[in-house]
Coordinates of C-alpha atoms and ligand atoms in Angstrom, one line a residue:
M297 CA 29.9 15.8 -77.2
V298 CA 31.0 18.9 -75.9
V299 CA 33.2 18.7 -73.1
S300 CA 34.1 21.3 -70.4
L301 CA 35.5 19.3 -68.2
L302 CA 37.7 14.8 -69.3
I303 CA 38.8 13.2 -66.1
T304 CA 40.9 10.5 -68.1
N305 CA 43.1 8.2 -66.9
I306 CA 41.1 6.4 -63.5
G307 CA 42.3 3.5 -62.4
Q308 CA 39.0 2.5 -61.7
L309 CA 35.9 4.3 -61.8
L310 CA 32.6 3.3 -59.5
T311 CA 30.6 5.0 -62.0
M312 CA 27.3 3.3 -59.3
Q313 CA 24.8 3.2 -62.0
G314 CA 23.0 0.2 -61.9
A315 CA 19.6 -1.0 -59.4
F316 CA 18.8 1.9 -57.5
P317 CA 18.5 2.5 -54.4
R318 CA 21.0 -0.9 -53.5
R319 CA 19.4 -4.0 -51.7
G320 CA 21.0 -7.1 -50.5
K321 CA 23.9 -8.7 -53.1
A322 CA 23.3 -5.4 -55.2
M323 CA 24.7 -4.0 -52.7
S324 CA 28.1 -5.3 -53.3
E325 CA 27.8 -4.6 -57.1
L326 CA 29.3 -0.3 -58.3
G327 CA 29.6 -0.3 -61.6
I328 CA 33.2 -1.0 -62.0
I329 CA 34.5 0.3 -65.1
R330 CA 38.9 0.2 -65.7
N331 CA 40.8 2.6 -67.8
A332 CA 37.8 5.0 -67.2
A333 CA 36.9 8.4 -68.3
V334 CA 34.4 10.7 -67.7
A335 CA 33.1 13.7 -69.6
I336 CA 31.4 17.2 -67.7
D337 CA 29.9 19.8 -69.9
G338 CA 28.7 22.8 -67.0
D339 CA 27.3 21.1 -64.1
R340 CA 26.2 17.8 -65.5
I341 CA 27.8 14.0 -66.7
V342 CA 28.0 13.5 -70.7
A343 CA 29.5 10.8 -70.8
V344 CA 31.6 7.6 -68.4
G345 CA 32.9 5.2 -70.3
A346 CA 36.1 4.1 -71.8
A347 CA 39.9 6.4 -71.7
A348 CA 40.6 5.5 -74.6
D349 CA 37.1 6.3 -76.9
L350 CA 36.4 9.5 -74.6
E351 CA 39.8 10.7 -75.4
K352 CA 39.2 10.6 -78.6
Q353 CA 36.4 11.7 -78.6
C354 CA 37.1 14.7 -76.3
G355 CA 41.5 14.8 -76.2
P356 CA 43.7 17.4 -74.4
A357 CA 43.9 18.8 -77.3
R358 CA 39.6 20.7 -77.3
C359 CA 39.5 20.4 -73.5
P360 CA 40.2 20.6 -70.0
V361 CA 41.8 17.1 -69.1
I362 CA 42.7 16.0 -65.7
D363 CA 44.2 12.7 -65.6
T364 CA 44.5 11.0 -62.6
H365 CA 47.3 8.1 -63.6
G366 CA 45.1 5.7 -62.7
A367 CA 43.0 6.4 -58.7
L368 CA 40.1 5.8 -57.6
V369 CA 37.1 7.8 -58.9
T370 CA 34.0 7.8 -56.5
P371 CA 30.7 10.1 -57.0
G372 CA 31.0 12.9 -54.3
L373 CA 29.4 11.3 -51.1
I374 CA 26.5 12.1 -49.7
D375 CA 25.4 12.1 -45.5
P376 CA 21.6 11.0 -44.9
H377 CA 21.8 13.1 -41.4
T378 CA 23.7 15.9 -39.5
H379 CA 23.1 18.4 -37.9
P380 CA 25.7 21.1 -39.4
V381 CA 24.3 24.7 -37.5
F382 CA 25.4 25.1 -33.9
S383 CA 27.4 27.4 -32.0
T384 CA 29.1 25.2 -29.2
T385 CA 30.9 22.7 -28.7
R386 CA 30.3 20.2 -25.9
E387 CA 33.7 18.6 -25.5
D388 CA 33.2 18.4 -21.7
E389 CA 30.2 16.1 -21.7
F390 CA 31.9 13.8 -24.2
E391 CA 35.0 13.7 -21.3
M392 CA 32.2 13.3 -18.6
R393 CA 30.7 10.1 -21.0
L394 CA 34.9 8.5 -20.3
Q395 CA 34.5 8.7 -16.6
G396 CA 30.8 6.5 -16.8
K397 CA 28.2 9.1 -17.6
S398 CA 24.9 8.4 -19.5
Y399 CA 23.7 10.8 -22.6
M400 CA 20.8 10.5 -21.2
E401 CA 21.4 11.3 -18.1
I402 CA 24.1 14.2 -19.0
A403 CA 20.6 16.1 -21.3
Q404 CA 18.3 15.3 -17.8
G405 CA 21.4 17.7 -16.0
G406 CA 19.8 19.7 -18.5
G407 CA 23.3 19.2 -21.0
G408 CA 23.1 17.7 -23.9
I409 CA 20.7 19.0 -26.7
R410 CA 18.8 21.8 -24.4
R411 CA 22.3 22.9 -24.0
S412 CA 22.4 23.2 -27.4
V413 CA 20.0 25.5 -27.8
R414 CA 20.4 27.3 -25.5
D415 CA 23.9 28.5 -27.0
L416 CA 22.3 28.9 -30.4
R417 CA 19.2 31.7 -29.5
S418 CA 21.7 33.3 -28.6
T419 CA 24.4 33.3 -30.5
P420 CA 24.0 35.6 -33.9
V421 CA 23.6 35.2 -37.5
S422 CA 26.4 35.7 -38.4
V423 CA 28.6 34.0 -36.4
L424 CA 26.0 31.1 -36.7
L425 CA 26.6 31.1 -40.6
A426 CA 30.9 31.0 -40.5
K427 CA 30.8 28.7 -38.0
A428 CA 29.1 26.1 -40.8
R429 CA 30.6 27.5 -43.5
L430 CA 34.4 25.4 -41.4
R431 CA 31.8 22.5 -40.9
L432 CA 30.9 22.7 -45.0
D433 CA 33.9 23.4 -46.0
R434 CA 35.5 20.1 -44.1
F435 CA 33.0 18.7 -45.5
L436 CA 34.8 19.0 -49.1
E437 CA 37.3 17.8 -48.7
H438 CA 36.6 14.9 -46.6
G439 CA 34.8 14.2 -50.4
V440 CA 31.3 15.0 -49.6
T441 CA 29.4 17.1 -51.7
T442 CA 25.8 17.1 -50.5
I443 CA 24.6 16.4 -46.9
E444 CA 20.7 16.9 -45.6
A445 CA 21.0 19.3 -43.3
K446 CA 18.7 19.3 -39.9
S447 CA 17.2 22.4 -37.0
G448 CA 16.5 21.3 -33.7
Y449 CA 19.1 23.8 -31.4
G450 CA 16.3 26.6 -31.7
L451 CA 12.8 25.2 -30.6
S452 CA 11.0 28.0 -31.2
T453 CA 9.2 29.2 -34.4
E454 CA 11.6 32.7 -34.5
S455 CA 15.1 30.2 -33.9
E456 CA 14.1 27.1 -35.3
L457 CA 13.3 29.6 -38.7
K458 CA 16.7 31.4 -38.2
Q459 CA 17.5 27.8 -38.2
L460 CA 16.4 26.6 -41.6
E461 CA 17.7 30.5 -42.4
I462 CA 21.0 30.0 -42.9
I463 CA 20.9 26.8 -44.3
R464 CA 19.2 27.7 -46.9
E465 CA 21.9 30.7 -46.8
L466 CA 24.5 28.4 -46.8
D467 CA 23.4 26.4 -49.7
E468 CA 22.7 28.7 -52.2
T469 CA 26.7 29.9 -50.8
H470 CA 28.6 27.2 -49.9
P471 CA 29.2 24.5 -52.9
V472 CA 28.2 21.4 -51.3
D473 CA 24.2 21.2 -50.8
M474 CA 21.8 20.9 -48.7
V475 CA 18.6 19.2 -48.3
P476 CA 16.6 20.4 -45.5
T477 CA 15.1 19.3 -42.7
F478 CA 13.0 21.0 -39.8
L479 CA 13.7 19.1 -36.2
G480 CA 11.3 21.3 -33.8
A481 CA 10.6 17.8 -32.9
H482 CA 14.7 17.5 -31.2
E483 CA 13.5 17.5 -27.8
F484 CA 11.5 20.1 -25.7
P485 CA 13.6 22.4 -24.6
D486 CA 13.6 24.2 -21.2
E487 CA 10.0 26.4 -21.2
Y488 CA 7.8 23.1 -21.7
R489 CA 9.2 21.2 -19.3
E490 CA 6.1 21.3 -17.2
N491 CA 3.9 21.1 -21.0
R492 CA 4.8 18.7 -23.2
E493 CA 1.6 18.8 -25.1
G494 CA 2.3 23.0 -25.0
Y495 CA 5.0 22.2 -26.6
I496 CA 3.5 19.4 -29.3
H497 CA 0.2 22.4 -29.6
L498 CA 4.0 25.0 -31.2
L499 CA 5.1 22.3 -33.8
I500 CA 1.6 21.7 -34.8
D501 CA -0.4 24.3 -34.8
E502 CA 2.7 27.1 -36.0
M503 CA 5.8 26.1 -35.7
L504 CA 5.1 23.2 -39.2
P505 CA 3.0 25.9 -40.6
A506 CA 4.8 27.9 -40.6
V507 CA 8.5 25.7 -42.0
A508 CA 6.1 25.0 -44.8
E509 CA 4.6 28.7 -45.9
R510 CA 8.5 30.1 -46.0
K511 CA 9.6 25.8 -48.1
L512 CA 12.2 25.9 -45.6
A513 CA 12.1 22.2 -45.3
V514 CA 11.6 18.7 -47.6
F515 CA 11.7 16.6 -44.6
S516 CA 10.3 16.5 -41.1
D517 CA 12.2 14.2 -38.8
I518 CA 12.0 13.7 -34.0
F519 CA 13.7 12.0 -31.3
C520 CA 11.2 9.5 -31.7
E521 CA 13.4 8.4 -27.8
E522 CA 12.5 7.3 -24.6
G523 CA 11.9 10.3 -22.3
V524 CA 11.9 12.8 -25.6
F525 CA 9.2 12.0 -27.6
D526 CA 7.6 8.9 -27.4
N527 CA 5.4 7.5 -30.1
A528 CA 2.1 8.3 -29.8
Q529 CA 3.3 11.6 -29.7
S530 CA 5.6 10.8 -32.9
R531 CA 2.8 9.7 -34.7
R532 CA 0.2 12.8 -34.3
I533 CA 3.5 15.6 -34.8
Q534 CA 4.8 13.6 -38.4
E535 CA 1.2 12.9 -39.9
A536 CA 0.7 17.3 -39.4
A537 CA 3.9 17.5 -41.1
L538 CA 2.9 14.8 -43.6
K539 CA -0.5 17.2 -44.4
H540 CA 2.3 20.0 -45.4
G541 CA 4.1 17.9 -47.6
L542 CA 6.7 16.7 -45.6
K543 CA 8.8 13.8 -46.4
L544 CA 9.3 12.0 -43.1
K545 CA 12.7 10.8 -41.5
F546 CA 13.5 9.3 -37.5
H547 CA 15.2 9.5 -34.9
A548 CA 14.2 5.6 -34.1
D549 CA 15.7 3.4 -31.6
E550 CA 18.9 5.0 -30.5
L551 CA 19.9 4.7 -27.6
A552 CA 16.7 2.4 -26.2
S553 CA 13.6 -0.4 -28.4
T554 CA 10.7 1.8 -27.9
G555 CA 9.5 0.5 -31.7
G556 CA 11.0 3.2 -34.0
A557 CA 11.7 1.3 -36.6
E558 CA 7.6 0.1 -37.2
L559 CA 6.1 3.2 -36.5
A560 CA 8.8 5.2 -39.3
A561 CA 8.0 2.2 -41.3
S562 CA 4.0 2.4 -41.2
L563 CA 4.1 6.6 -42.1
K564 CA 6.0 5.3 -44.8
A565 CA 9.3 7.9 -43.9
V566 CA 11.9 8.1 -46.5
S567 CA 14.3 6.9 -43.2
A568 CA 14.4 5.7 -39.5
D569 CA 17.3 6.5 -38.3
H570 CA 20.5 5.2 -36.5
L571 CA 18.9 1.9 -35.5
V572 CA 20.7 0.4 -33.0
Y573 CA 18.0 -1.9 -30.7
I574 CA 15.1 -1.8 -33.9
S575 CA 13.5 -5.2 -33.4
D576 CA 13.4 -8.5 -35.4
N577 CA 9.9 -7.6 -36.5
G578 CA 11.3 -3.2 -37.0
I579 CA 13.5 -5.0 -39.9
A580 CA 11.2 -6.9 -41.2
A581 CA 9.1 -3.7 -41.7
L582 CA 11.5 -1.7 -43.1
A583 CA 12.6 -4.3 -45.6
A584 CA 8.4 -4.6 -46.2
S585 CA 8.1 -0.6 -46.6
G586 CA 11.3 0.4 -47.9
T587 CA 12.5 3.5 -45.9
A588 CA 15.8 3.5 -46.2
A589 CA 18.1 2.7 -42.6
V590 CA 20.7 5.4 -42.4
L591 CA 23.3 3.5 -39.6
L592 CA 25.7 6.4 -37.8
P593 CA 28.4 4.2 -36.3
G594 CA 30.6 7.2 -35.0
T595 CA 27.5 7.8 -32.6
S596 CA 28.4 4.5 -31.9
Y597 CA 31.7 5.4 -31.5
S598 CA 31.8 8.2 -29.4
L599 CA 29.4 7.1 -27.4
G600 CA 32.0 5.3 -25.9
S601 CA 29.2 1.9 -26.7
K602 CA 30.4 -1.2 -27.9
K603 CA 26.3 -2.1 -29.5
Y604 CA 26.0 -0.9 -33.4
A605 CA 23.1 -1.6 -35.4
P606 CA 22.7 -5.0 -36.0
A607 CA 23.8 -3.5 -40.1
R608 CA 24.0 -7.5 -41.3
Q609 CA 20.7 -8.3 -40.3
M610 CA 19.5 -5.1 -42.5
I611 CA 21.1 -6.2 -45.8
E612 CA 21.2 -10.0 -45.5
A613 CA 16.6 -8.3 -45.2
G614 CA 16.6 -5.7 -47.6
V615 CA 16.7 -3.3 -46.6
V616 CA 17.9 -0.1 -47.7
V617 CA 21.0 0.5 -46.2
A618 CA 23.4 3.8 -45.5
L619 CA 25.2 5.1 -43.6
S620 CA 25.7 9.5 -42.0
T621 CA 28.4 10.6 -39.5
D622 CA 25.7 12.3 -37.5
C623 CA 27.9 14.9 -37.0
N624 CA 26.5 17.2 -34.5
P625 CA 28.6 18.2 -31.2
G626 CA 26.1 16.1 -29.0
S627 CA 26.9 12.5 -30.2
N628 CA 29.4 12.5 -32.8
N629 CA 31.4 15.8 -34.0
S630 CA 32.7 14.8 -37.2
E631 CA 32.8 15.3 -40.9
S632 CA 34.5 11.7 -42.4
L633 CA 32.0 9.3 -44.1
A634 CA 35.2 7.9 -44.2
M635 CA 35.9 7.2 -40.8
M636 CA 32.8 6.4 -40.7
M637 CA 33.1 2.8 -43.7
S638 CA 35.7 2.0 -41.4
L639 CA 33.8 2.0 -38.5
A640 CA 30.8 0.3 -40.4
S641 CA 34.0 -2.3 -41.6
V642 CA 35.1 -3.6 -38.5
Q643 CA 32.3 -2.8 -35.8
M644 CA 29.5 -4.2 -39.1
K645 CA 31.1 -6.4 -40.8
M646 CA 29.7 -4.1 -43.8
T647 CA 32.3 -4.5 -46.8
A648 CA 33.6 -2.4 -48.5
A649 CA 31.1 -2.3 -51.5
E650 CA 28.6 -1.9 -49.2
S651 CA 29.7 1.6 -47.2
M652 CA 30.6 2.9 -50.5
S653 CA 26.3 2.3 -52.0
A654 CA 25.8 3.5 -48.8
V655 CA 27.7 6.5 -49.0
T656 CA 26.1 6.3 -52.6
V657 CA 23.0 5.7 -53.9
N658 CA 21.8 4.6 -51.5
A659 CA 22.7 7.8 -49.1
A660 CA 20.4 9.9 -52.5
Y661 CA 17.7 7.9 -51.9
A662 CA 17.6 8.4 -48.5
V663 CA 17.4 11.9 -48.9
G664 CA 15.4 11.4 -52.1
R665 CA 17.4 11.8 -55.2
D666 CA 18.3 10.6 -57.0
D667 CA 21.0 12.8 -59.3
I668 CA 23.6 12.5 -57.6
G669 CA 25.4 9.2 -56.3
V670 CA 25.6 8.3 -59.7
L671 CA 28.1 8.8 -62.5
A672 CA 26.0 8.5 -65.4
P673 CA 25.2 11.1 -68.5
G674 CA 22.8 13.3 -67.1
K675 CA 23.3 13.4 -63.5
L676 CA 25.2 15.5 -61.5
A677 CA 28.9 16.4 -62.1
D678 CA 29.5 16.0 -58.3
L679 CA 33.4 13.4 -57.8
V680 CA 36.4 12.8 -56.4
I681 CA 39.2 11.5 -56.4
W682 CA 41.3 9.5 -54.2
D683 CA 44.4 9.3 -53.2
A684 CA 43.6 5.6 -53.4
A685 CA 43.2 3.3 -56.1
D686 CA 41.2 -0.1 -54.6
V687 CA 37.5 1.2 -53.0
R688 CA 38.9 -1.6 -50.4
E689 CA 41.7 1.2 -49.5
L690 CA 38.8 3.6 -48.3
P691 CA 37.9 1.3 -44.9
Y692 CA 41.7 0.1 -44.3
H693 CA 43.4 2.7 -44.5
Y694 CA 41.7 5.0 -41.6
G695 CA 42.2 8.2 -39.7
V696 CA 43.3 10.0 -42.8
N697 CA 41.7 12.6 -45.7
L698 CA 42.5 10.4 -48.9
V699 CA 40.9 13.0 -50.7
R700 CA 43.4 14.6 -53.4
T701 CA 40.2 16.3 -55.8
V702 CA 36.7 17.2 -55.3
V703 CA 34.4 18.4 -58.5
K704 CA 31.6 19.9 -57.4
R705 CA 28.6 20.4 -60.5
G706 CA 31.6 20.6 -62.9
E707 CA 34.0 22.7 -60.9
L708 CA 36.6 22.6 -59.1
A709 CA 36.0 22.6 -55.3
I710 CA 39.2 20.5 -54.4
V711 CA 42.6 19.9 -54.8
C712 CA 45.4 18.2 -53.4
D713 CA 47.5 18.3 -55.3
Ligands
IZC40 O1 22.8 17.7 -30.0 O2 22.5 15.5 -28.8 N1 21.1 12.4 -30.4 N2 19.7 14.2 -31.2 C1 19.6 13.0 -31.1 C2 21.2 14.1 -31.2 C3 22.2 13.2 -31.0 C4 21.9 15.7 -30.9 C5 23.0 16.4 -29.9
ZN41 ZN1 20.4 13.0 -35.2

């Protein structure tokens, strides 16, 4: 066996082998091997198993070795919903919400997404690249090795392409891998407030074809919400995206119950995200269609809401549940999936094991990938060595970074000791 790196003396190795994706009780199964090792060659895993066996085959004399001294090792975490390319932050809006203003009131006053759009349009690419790169560094430091990344702060053909090209450049030059999503339907920009139909035409006739022709996105997403894109508009735009070969994601039922989950399921979307106000019908529809529910508890937290998505009901109904940060300048500015796991435990009653499935295998499913989120021969060698011995420590020991070492595509990307 040719091995370029052996990681051994692992106390608790979560291989996540087993059902893909995980539903219901299977979300608690983590494919655990104790006293384990992982053998890597190049960017791939070649073997996982008992440390004693793998050390015999490729011991310290024959390849570089990392001794984790009994640590917890997991796949690199996957964040299936982020808005990482933006210019300035919006901490003033965070404070306005503390004083009682709602997210939608701020948006209707010209703040919110439209403010980030004005910012992005007037910021040079070099500055946007530098700012986004720092966010990717932070994701990596927190154990995240792949993110889904949305446009949506351009809202003109030129600026949406600019944002997607930045995502492509970062994917090529930063260790964190990115799955690009076109989110031209994030809002109606300032110049189309009185001509919403005109913006929908621009999306369908110009933006989607331009994005598809340049192969700049895998997914098309939409903010399907009261006061933004209604269900009929969302269906038209997403049906056009399907014709261009894009797969679908939805921001659905975040601030009100509008039937967004049912719409996503009827269009066989890969994921429906947020779902704080999902209906019982919506839950049944997602379970039946196999559309993943990407839950973003940090958004409820940062919006100061007491209402979280009904994760337990979804898990019990057999919905594929994933977790994400929603990292964005408005409703949740965080790069820590471990913090989201902690919120998922306390606020949504998900166990540590369920949360781990939600940020590995199920998150991989939600971004349309099966080569990540699992530690098995042939999969990408993306993994995290934690300053913890048991997965239950992650949601419990919160608000600090427990990541010790991150291996990305077989290379040491972060080393804290
Ligand atoms: O910038 O406010 N909800 N999109 C939908 C967002 C939040 C991002 C933002
Ligand atoms: Zn979002």
